[in-house]
Coordinates of C-alpha atoms in Angstrom, one line a residue:
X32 CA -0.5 -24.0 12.4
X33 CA 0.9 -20.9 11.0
X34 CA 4.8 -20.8 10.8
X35 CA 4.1 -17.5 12.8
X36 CA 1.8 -19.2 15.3
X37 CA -1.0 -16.2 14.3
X38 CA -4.7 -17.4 13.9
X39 CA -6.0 -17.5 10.6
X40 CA -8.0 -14.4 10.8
X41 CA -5.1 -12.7 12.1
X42 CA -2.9 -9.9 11.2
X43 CA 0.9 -9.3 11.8
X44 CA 1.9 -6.7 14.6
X45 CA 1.1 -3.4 13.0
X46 CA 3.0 0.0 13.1
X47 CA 2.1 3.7 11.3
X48 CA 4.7 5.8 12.5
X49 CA 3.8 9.2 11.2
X50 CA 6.5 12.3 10.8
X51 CA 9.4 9.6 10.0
X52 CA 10.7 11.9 7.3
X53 CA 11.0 15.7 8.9
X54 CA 11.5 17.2 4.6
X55 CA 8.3 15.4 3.3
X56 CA 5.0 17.1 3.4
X57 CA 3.8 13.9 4.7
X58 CA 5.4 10.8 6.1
X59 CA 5.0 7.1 7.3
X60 CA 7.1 4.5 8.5
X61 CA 4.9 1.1 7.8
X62 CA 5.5 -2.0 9.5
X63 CA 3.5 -5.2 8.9
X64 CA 5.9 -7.4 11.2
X65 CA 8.8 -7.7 9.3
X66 CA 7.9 -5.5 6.4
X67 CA 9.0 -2.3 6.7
X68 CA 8.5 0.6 4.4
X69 CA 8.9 4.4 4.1
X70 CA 5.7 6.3 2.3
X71 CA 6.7 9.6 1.7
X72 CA 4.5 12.4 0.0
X73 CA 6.0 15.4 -2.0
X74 CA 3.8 17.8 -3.1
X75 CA 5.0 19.3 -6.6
X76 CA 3.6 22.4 -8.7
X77 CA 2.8 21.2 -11.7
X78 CA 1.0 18.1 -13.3
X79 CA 2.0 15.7 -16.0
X80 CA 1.9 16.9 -19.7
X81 CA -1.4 14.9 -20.4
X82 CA -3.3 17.0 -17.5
X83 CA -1.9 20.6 -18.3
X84 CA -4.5 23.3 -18.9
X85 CA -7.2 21.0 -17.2
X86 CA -7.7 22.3 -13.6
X87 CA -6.8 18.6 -12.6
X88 CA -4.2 17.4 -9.9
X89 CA -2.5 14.5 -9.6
X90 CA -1.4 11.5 -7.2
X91 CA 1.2 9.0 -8.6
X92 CA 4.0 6.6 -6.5
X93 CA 6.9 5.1 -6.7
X94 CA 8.4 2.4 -5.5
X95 CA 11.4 0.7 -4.8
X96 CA 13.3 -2.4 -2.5
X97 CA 16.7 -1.2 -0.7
X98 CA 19.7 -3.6 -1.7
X99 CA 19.5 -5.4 1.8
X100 CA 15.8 -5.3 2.6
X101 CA 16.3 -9.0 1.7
X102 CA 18.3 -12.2 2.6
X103 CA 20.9 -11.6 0.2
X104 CA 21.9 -8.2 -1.6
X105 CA 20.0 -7.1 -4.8
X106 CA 21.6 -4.6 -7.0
X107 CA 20.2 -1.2 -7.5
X108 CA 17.9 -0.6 -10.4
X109 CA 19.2 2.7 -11.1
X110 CA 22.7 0.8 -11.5
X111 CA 21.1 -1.6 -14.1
X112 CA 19.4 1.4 -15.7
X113 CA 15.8 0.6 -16.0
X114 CA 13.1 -0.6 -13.5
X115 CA 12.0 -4.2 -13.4
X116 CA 8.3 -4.9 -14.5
X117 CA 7.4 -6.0 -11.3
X118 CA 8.3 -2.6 -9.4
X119 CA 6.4 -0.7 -12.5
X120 CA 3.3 -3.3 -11.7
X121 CA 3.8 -1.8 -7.9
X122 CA 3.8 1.5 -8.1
X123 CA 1.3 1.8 -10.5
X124 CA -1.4 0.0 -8.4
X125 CA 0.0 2.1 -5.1
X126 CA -0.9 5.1 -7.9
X127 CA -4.5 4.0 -8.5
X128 CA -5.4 2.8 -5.0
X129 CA -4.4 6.2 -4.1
X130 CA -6.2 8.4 -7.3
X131 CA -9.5 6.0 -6.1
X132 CA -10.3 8.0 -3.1
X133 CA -8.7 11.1 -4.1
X134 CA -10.9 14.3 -6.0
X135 CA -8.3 15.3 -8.1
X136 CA -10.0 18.1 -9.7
X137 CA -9.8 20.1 -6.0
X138 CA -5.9 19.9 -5.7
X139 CA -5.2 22.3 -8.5
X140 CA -3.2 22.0 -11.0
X141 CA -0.6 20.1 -8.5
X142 CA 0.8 16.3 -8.3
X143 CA 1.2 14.9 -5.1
X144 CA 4.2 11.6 -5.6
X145 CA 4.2 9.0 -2.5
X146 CA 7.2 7.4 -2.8
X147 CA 7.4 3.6 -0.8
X148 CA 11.1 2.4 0.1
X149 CA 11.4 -1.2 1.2
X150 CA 13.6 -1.3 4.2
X151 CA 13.1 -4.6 5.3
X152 CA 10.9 -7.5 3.1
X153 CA 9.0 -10.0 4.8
X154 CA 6.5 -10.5 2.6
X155 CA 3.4 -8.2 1.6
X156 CA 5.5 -4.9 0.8
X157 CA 2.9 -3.9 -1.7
X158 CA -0.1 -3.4 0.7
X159 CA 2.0 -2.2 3.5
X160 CA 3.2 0.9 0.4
X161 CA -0.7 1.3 0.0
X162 CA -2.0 1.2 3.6
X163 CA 1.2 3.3 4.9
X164 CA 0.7 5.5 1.6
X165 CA -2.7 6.6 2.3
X166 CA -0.9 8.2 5.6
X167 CA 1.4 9.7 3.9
X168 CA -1.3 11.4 1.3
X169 CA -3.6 12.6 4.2
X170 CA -0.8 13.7 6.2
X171 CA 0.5 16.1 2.9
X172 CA -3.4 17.5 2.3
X173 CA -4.0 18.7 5.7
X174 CA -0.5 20.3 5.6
X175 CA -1.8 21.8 1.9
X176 CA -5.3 23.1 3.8
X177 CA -3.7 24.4 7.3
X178 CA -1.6 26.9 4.1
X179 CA -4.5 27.9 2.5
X180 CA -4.1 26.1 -1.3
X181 CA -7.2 23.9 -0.7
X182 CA -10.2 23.4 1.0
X183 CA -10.1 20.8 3.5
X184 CA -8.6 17.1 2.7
X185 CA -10.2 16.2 -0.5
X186 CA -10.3 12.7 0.0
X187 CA -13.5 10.0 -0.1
X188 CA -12.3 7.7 1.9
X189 CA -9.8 5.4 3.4
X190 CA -7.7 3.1 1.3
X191 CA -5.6 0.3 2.7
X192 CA -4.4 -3.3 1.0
X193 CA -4.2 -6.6 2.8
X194 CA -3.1 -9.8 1.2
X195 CA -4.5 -13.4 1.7
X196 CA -4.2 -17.1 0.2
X197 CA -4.3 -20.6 1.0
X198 CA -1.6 -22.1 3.0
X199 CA -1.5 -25.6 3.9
X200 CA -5.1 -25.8 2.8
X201 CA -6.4 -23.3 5.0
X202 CA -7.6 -19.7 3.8
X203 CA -5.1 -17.2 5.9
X204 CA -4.6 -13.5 6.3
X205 CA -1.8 -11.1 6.2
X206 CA 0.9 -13.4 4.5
X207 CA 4.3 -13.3 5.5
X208 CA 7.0 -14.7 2.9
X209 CA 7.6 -17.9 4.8
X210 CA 3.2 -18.5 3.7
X211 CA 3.7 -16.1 0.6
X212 CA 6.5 -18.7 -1.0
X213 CA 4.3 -21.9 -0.3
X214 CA 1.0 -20.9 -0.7
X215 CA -1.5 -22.3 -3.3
X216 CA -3.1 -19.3 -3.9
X217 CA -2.6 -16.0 -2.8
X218 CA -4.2 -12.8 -3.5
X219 CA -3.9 -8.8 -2.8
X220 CA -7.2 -6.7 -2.0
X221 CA -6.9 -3.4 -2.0
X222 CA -10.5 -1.5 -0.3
X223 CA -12.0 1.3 1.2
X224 CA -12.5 2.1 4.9
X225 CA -15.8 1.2 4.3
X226 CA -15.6 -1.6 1.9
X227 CA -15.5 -1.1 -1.4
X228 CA -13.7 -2.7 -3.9
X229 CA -10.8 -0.9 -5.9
X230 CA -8.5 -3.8 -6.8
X231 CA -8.0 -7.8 -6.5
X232 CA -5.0 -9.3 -7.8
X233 CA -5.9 -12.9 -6.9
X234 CA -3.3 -16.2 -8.3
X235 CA -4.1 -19.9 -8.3
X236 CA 0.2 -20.9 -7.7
X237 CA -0.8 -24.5 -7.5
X238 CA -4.3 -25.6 -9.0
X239 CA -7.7 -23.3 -9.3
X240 CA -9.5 -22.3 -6.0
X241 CA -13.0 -22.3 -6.0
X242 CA -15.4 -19.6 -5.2
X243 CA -16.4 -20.1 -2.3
X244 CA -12.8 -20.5 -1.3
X245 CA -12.2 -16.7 -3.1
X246 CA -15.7 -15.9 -0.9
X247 CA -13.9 -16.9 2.0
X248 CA -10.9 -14.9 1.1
X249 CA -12.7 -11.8 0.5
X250 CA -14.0 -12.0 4.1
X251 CA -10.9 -11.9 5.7
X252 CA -9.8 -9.2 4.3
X253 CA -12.5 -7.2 4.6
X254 CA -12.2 -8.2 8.3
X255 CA -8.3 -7.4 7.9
X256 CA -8.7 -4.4 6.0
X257 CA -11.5 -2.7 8.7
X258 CA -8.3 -3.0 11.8
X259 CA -6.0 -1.5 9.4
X260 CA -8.4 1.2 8.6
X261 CA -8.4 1.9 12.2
X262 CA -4.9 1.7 12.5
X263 CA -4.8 4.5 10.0
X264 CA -7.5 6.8 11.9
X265 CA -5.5 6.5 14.8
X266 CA -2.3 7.3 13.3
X267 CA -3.5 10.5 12.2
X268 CA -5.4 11.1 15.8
X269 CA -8.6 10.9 13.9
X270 CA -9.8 8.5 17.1

């Protein structure tokens, strides 16, 4: 038994608020139970010195946990003056999850930045920033094609990020921290709407899994992945 009571297979409640933030040229407020975090996207003229003069756009993120989204009050990283390696690890994968299914070369000369703020932790904030992310993105590109400065949402795909492991012996989706803390392996896949692979970030915490226990991992979250896809479609009224 879960500490949740969920099945195995089985995801957390889940919530894509879209238009949370009325200033962003996209917004989403996602909730994976008790993980909640705000995706914003900003759209900004200009790209990164390394693109300049190339006719290419950009999509980057960043990311960042609010003081009380835990138990106990963490202190700011802008007050300790530099970001940990763990929140540069974040935002960079929320970055290239997003760049996978995006044609850069049709935004322009433009960078689009999602920013995902942790409001509340509970386990998994890192794929709800990706899968509440991708709203965010889509939600800022139709805004940029309904103005004119591109033509239709240049996007390949859906992109959303699940995590899974092995609690108590038993392969599990959608960990919350209470399975997260204790689990002997644990792992974050990050895929298409219709099932390709863009990242695995997969960790033996205990001792090493075998394949056919990774096998079994990759099936749930494909399984995992294709509801929040849908999640995502209907968020946006695409169905």
């Amino acid at each position: 038994m879960r500490p949740s009571g969920r099945a195995a297979d089985q995801l957390r409640p889940i919530s894509l608020e879209t238009g949370f933030s009325p200033y962003a040229e996209g917004s989403c407020l996602a909730k994976f139970g008790g993980t909640h975090v705000l995706c914003t996207a900003s759209l900004d003229e200009g790209v990164p010195g390394f693109l300049r003069g190339k006719g290419s756009g950009w999509v980057t993120a960043e990311y960042g946990m609010l003081p009380r989204s835990t138990h106990s009050r963490s202190s700011r990283e802008a007050a300790r003056g530099k970001q940990t390696g763990r929140t540069q690890e974040i935002q960079r994968l929320i970055g290239r999850s997003l760049r996978a299914v995006t044609k850069l070369k049709l935004l322009g000369e433009r960078q689009i930045v999602i920013d995902c703020d942790v409001l509340q932790a509970d386990g998994g904030t890192r794929t709800a920033s990706i899968t509440g992310g991708y709203v965010a993105l889509y939600l800022c590109l139709q805004k940029m094609a309904a103005q004119g400065m591109i033509d239709g949402i240049p996007l390949t795909d859906q992109v959303a990020a699940v995590s899974c492991g092995i609690f108590n012996g038993v392969p599990v989706l959608d960990l919350d921290y209470p399975e997260d803390s204790k689990a002997q392996a644990d792992a974050n896949f990050v895929l298409t709407g219709t099932g390709g692979i863009v990242e695995i970030q997969g960790t033996a915490e205990d001792e090493p899994f075998s394949e056919d226990a990774f096998l079994t991992l990759l099936s749930l979250a494909k399984s995992g992945i294709a509801d929040l896809a849908r999640h995502q479609r209907q968020a946006l009224g695409l169905e």
